[in-house]
PDB file of C-alpha atoms in Angstrom:
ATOM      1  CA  UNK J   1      86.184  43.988  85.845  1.00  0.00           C
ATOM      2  CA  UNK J   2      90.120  43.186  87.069  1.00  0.00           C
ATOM      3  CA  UNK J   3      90.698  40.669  89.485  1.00  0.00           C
ATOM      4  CA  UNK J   4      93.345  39.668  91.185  1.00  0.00           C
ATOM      5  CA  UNK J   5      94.108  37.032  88.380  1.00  0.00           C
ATOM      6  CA  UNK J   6      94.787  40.034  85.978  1.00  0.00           C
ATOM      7  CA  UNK J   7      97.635  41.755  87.688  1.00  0.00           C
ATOM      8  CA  UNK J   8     100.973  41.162  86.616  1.00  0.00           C
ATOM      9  CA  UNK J   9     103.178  38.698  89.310  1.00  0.00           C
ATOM     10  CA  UNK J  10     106.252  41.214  89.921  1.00  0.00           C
ATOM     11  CA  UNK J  11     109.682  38.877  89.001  1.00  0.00           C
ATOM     12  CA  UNK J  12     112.890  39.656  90.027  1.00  0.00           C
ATOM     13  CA  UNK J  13     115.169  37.476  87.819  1.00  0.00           C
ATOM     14  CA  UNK J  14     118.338  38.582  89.526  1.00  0.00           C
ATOM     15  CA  UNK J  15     117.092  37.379  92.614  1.00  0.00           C
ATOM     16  CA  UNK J  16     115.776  34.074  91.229  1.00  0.00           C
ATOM     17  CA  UNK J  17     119.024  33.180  90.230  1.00  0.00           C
ATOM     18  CA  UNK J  18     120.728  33.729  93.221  1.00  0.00           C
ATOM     19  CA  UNK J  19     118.631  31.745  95.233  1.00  0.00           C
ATOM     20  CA  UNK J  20     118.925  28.780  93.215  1.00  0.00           C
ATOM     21  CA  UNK J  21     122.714  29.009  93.068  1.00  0.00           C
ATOM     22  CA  UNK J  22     122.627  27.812  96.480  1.00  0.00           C
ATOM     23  CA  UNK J  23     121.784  24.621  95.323  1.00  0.00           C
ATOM     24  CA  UNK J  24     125.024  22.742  93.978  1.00  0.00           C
ATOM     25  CA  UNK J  25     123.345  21.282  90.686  1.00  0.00           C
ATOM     26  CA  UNK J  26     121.613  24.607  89.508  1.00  0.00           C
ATOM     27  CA  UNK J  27     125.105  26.528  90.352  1.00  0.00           C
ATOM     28  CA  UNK J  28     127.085  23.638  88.567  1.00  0.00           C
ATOM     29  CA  UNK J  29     125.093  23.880  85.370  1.00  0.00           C
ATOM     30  CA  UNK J  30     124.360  27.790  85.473  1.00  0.00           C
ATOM     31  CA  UNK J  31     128.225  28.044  85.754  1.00  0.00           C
ATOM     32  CA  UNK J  32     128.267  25.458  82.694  1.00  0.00           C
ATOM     33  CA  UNK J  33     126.604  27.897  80.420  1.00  0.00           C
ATOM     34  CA  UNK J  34     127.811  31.536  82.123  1.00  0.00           C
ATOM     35  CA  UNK J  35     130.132  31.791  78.998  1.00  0.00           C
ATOM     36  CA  UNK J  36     127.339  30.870  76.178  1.00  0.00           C
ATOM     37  CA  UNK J  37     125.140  33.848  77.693  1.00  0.00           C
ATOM     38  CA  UNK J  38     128.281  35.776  78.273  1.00  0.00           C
ATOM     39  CA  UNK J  39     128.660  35.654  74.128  1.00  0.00           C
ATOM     40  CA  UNK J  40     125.257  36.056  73.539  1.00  0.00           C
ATOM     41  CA  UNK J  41     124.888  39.111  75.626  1.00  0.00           C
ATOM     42  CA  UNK J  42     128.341  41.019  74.030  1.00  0.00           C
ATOM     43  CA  UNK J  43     126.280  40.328  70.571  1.00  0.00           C
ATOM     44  CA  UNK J  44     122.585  41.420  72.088  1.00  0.00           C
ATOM     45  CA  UNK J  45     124.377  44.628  73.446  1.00  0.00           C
ATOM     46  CA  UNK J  46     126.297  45.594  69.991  1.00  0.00           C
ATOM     47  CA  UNK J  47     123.162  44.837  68.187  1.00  0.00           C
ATOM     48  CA  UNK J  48     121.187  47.163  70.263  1.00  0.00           C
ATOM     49  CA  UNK J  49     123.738  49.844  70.528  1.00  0.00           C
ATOM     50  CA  UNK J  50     124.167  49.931  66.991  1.00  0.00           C
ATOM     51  CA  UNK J  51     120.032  50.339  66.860  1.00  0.00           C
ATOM     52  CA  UNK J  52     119.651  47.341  64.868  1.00  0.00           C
ATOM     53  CA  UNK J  53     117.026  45.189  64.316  1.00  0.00           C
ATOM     54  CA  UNK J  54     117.750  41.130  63.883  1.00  0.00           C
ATOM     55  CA  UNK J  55     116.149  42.243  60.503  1.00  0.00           C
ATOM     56  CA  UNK J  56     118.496  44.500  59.664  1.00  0.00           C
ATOM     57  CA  UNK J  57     121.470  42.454  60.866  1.00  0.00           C
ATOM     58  CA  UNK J  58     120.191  39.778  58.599  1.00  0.00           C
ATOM     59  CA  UNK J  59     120.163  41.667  55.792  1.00  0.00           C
ATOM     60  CA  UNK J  60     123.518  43.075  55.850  1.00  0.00           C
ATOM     61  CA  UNK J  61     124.930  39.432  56.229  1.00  0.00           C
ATOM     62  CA  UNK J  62     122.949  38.526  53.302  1.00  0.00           C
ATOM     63  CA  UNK J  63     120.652  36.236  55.206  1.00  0.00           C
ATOM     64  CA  UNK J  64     117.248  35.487  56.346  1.00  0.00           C
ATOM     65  CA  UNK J  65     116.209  36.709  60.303  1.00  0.00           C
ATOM     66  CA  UNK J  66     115.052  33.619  60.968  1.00  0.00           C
ATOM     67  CA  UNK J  67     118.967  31.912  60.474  1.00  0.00           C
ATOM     68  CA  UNK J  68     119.914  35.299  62.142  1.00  0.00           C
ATOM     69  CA  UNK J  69     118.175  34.261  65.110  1.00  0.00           C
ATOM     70  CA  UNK J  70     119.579  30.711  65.461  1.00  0.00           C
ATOM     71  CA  UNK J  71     122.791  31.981  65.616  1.00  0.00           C
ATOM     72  CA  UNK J  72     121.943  34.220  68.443  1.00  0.00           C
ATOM     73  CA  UNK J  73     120.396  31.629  70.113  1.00  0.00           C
ATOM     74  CA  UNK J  74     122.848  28.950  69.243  1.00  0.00           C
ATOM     75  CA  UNK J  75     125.080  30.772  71.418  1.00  0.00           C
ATOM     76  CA  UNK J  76     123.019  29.252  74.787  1.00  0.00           C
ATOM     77  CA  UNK J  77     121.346  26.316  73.048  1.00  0.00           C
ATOM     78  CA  UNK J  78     125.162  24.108  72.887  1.00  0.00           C
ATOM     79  CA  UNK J  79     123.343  22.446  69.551  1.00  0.00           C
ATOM     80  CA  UNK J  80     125.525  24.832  67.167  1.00  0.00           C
ATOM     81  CA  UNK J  81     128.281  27.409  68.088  1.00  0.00           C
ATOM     82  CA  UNK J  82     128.596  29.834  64.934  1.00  0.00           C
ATOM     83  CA  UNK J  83     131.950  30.007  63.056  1.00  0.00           C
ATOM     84  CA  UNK J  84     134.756  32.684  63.310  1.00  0.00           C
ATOM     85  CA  UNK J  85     133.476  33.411  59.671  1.00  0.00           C
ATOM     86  CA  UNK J  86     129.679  34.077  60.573  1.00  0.00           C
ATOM     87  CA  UNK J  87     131.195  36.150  64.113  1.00  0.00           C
ATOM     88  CA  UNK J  88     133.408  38.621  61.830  1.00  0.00           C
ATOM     89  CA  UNK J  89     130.323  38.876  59.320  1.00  0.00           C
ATOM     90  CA  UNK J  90     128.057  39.785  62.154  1.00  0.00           C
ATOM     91  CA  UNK J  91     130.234  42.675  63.782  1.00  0.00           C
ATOM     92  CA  UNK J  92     131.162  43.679  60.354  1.00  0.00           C
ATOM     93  CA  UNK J  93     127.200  43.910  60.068  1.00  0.00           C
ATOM     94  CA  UNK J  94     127.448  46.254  63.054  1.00  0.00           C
ATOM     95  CA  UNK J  95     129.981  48.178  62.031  1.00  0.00           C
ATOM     96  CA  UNK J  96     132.404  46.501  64.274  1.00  0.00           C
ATOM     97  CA  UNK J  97     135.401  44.090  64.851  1.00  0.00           C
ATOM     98  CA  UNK J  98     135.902  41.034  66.345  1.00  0.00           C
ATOM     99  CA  UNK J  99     137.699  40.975  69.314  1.00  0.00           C
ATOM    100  CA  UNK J 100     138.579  37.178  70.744  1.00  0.00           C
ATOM    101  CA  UNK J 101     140.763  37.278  74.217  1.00  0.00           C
ATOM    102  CA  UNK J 102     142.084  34.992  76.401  1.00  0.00           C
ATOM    103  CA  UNK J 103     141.746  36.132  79.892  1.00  0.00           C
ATOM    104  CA  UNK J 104     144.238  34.311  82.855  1.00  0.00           C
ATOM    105  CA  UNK J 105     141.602  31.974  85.551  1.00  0.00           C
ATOM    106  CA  UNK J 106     142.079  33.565  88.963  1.00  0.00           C
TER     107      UNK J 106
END
């Protein structure tokens, strides 16, 4: 029989976040790391669009999933950014190019 216990806690992420951006340390290091998950997310979205699987990613780079997910998650950890080099091989795994700007601050 269900209880209580069992039914899923609804989360709003979005909303998590900006709640704790009022507070000036959470904002200060969310802001540190809004360009790491920037990155990570242009990758996550070309990976999906192109309907690949880390899997198959990997294996067009000539690699192992497991060092295809570090580098994903490199991206937010700060312990390792990947190279230019592994970047071009990864949107040439995708069928794409790499595209690096530099955009003026406001």
């Amino acid at each position: 029989m269900a209880t209580d216990r069992d039914d899923p806690v609804p989360f709003d992420a979005g909303q998590f976040v900006a709640e704790r951006l009022e507070d000036p340390a959470f904002r200060s290091a969310y802001e540190a790391t809004e360009e790491e998950f920037a990155a990570l997310d242009v990758l996550l979205e070309a990976r999906h669009k192109a309907g690949l699987s880390q899997e198959q990613v990997a294996v067009r780079m000539g690699m192992k999933q497991s060092s295809l997910a570090r580098i994903e998650s490199s991206l937010t950890s700060r312990k390792h950014a990947p190279s230019l080099s592994t970047l071009r091989r990864y949107a040439e795994a995708l069928g794409c190019e790499l595209e690096i700007r530099l955009v003026s601050k406001p």
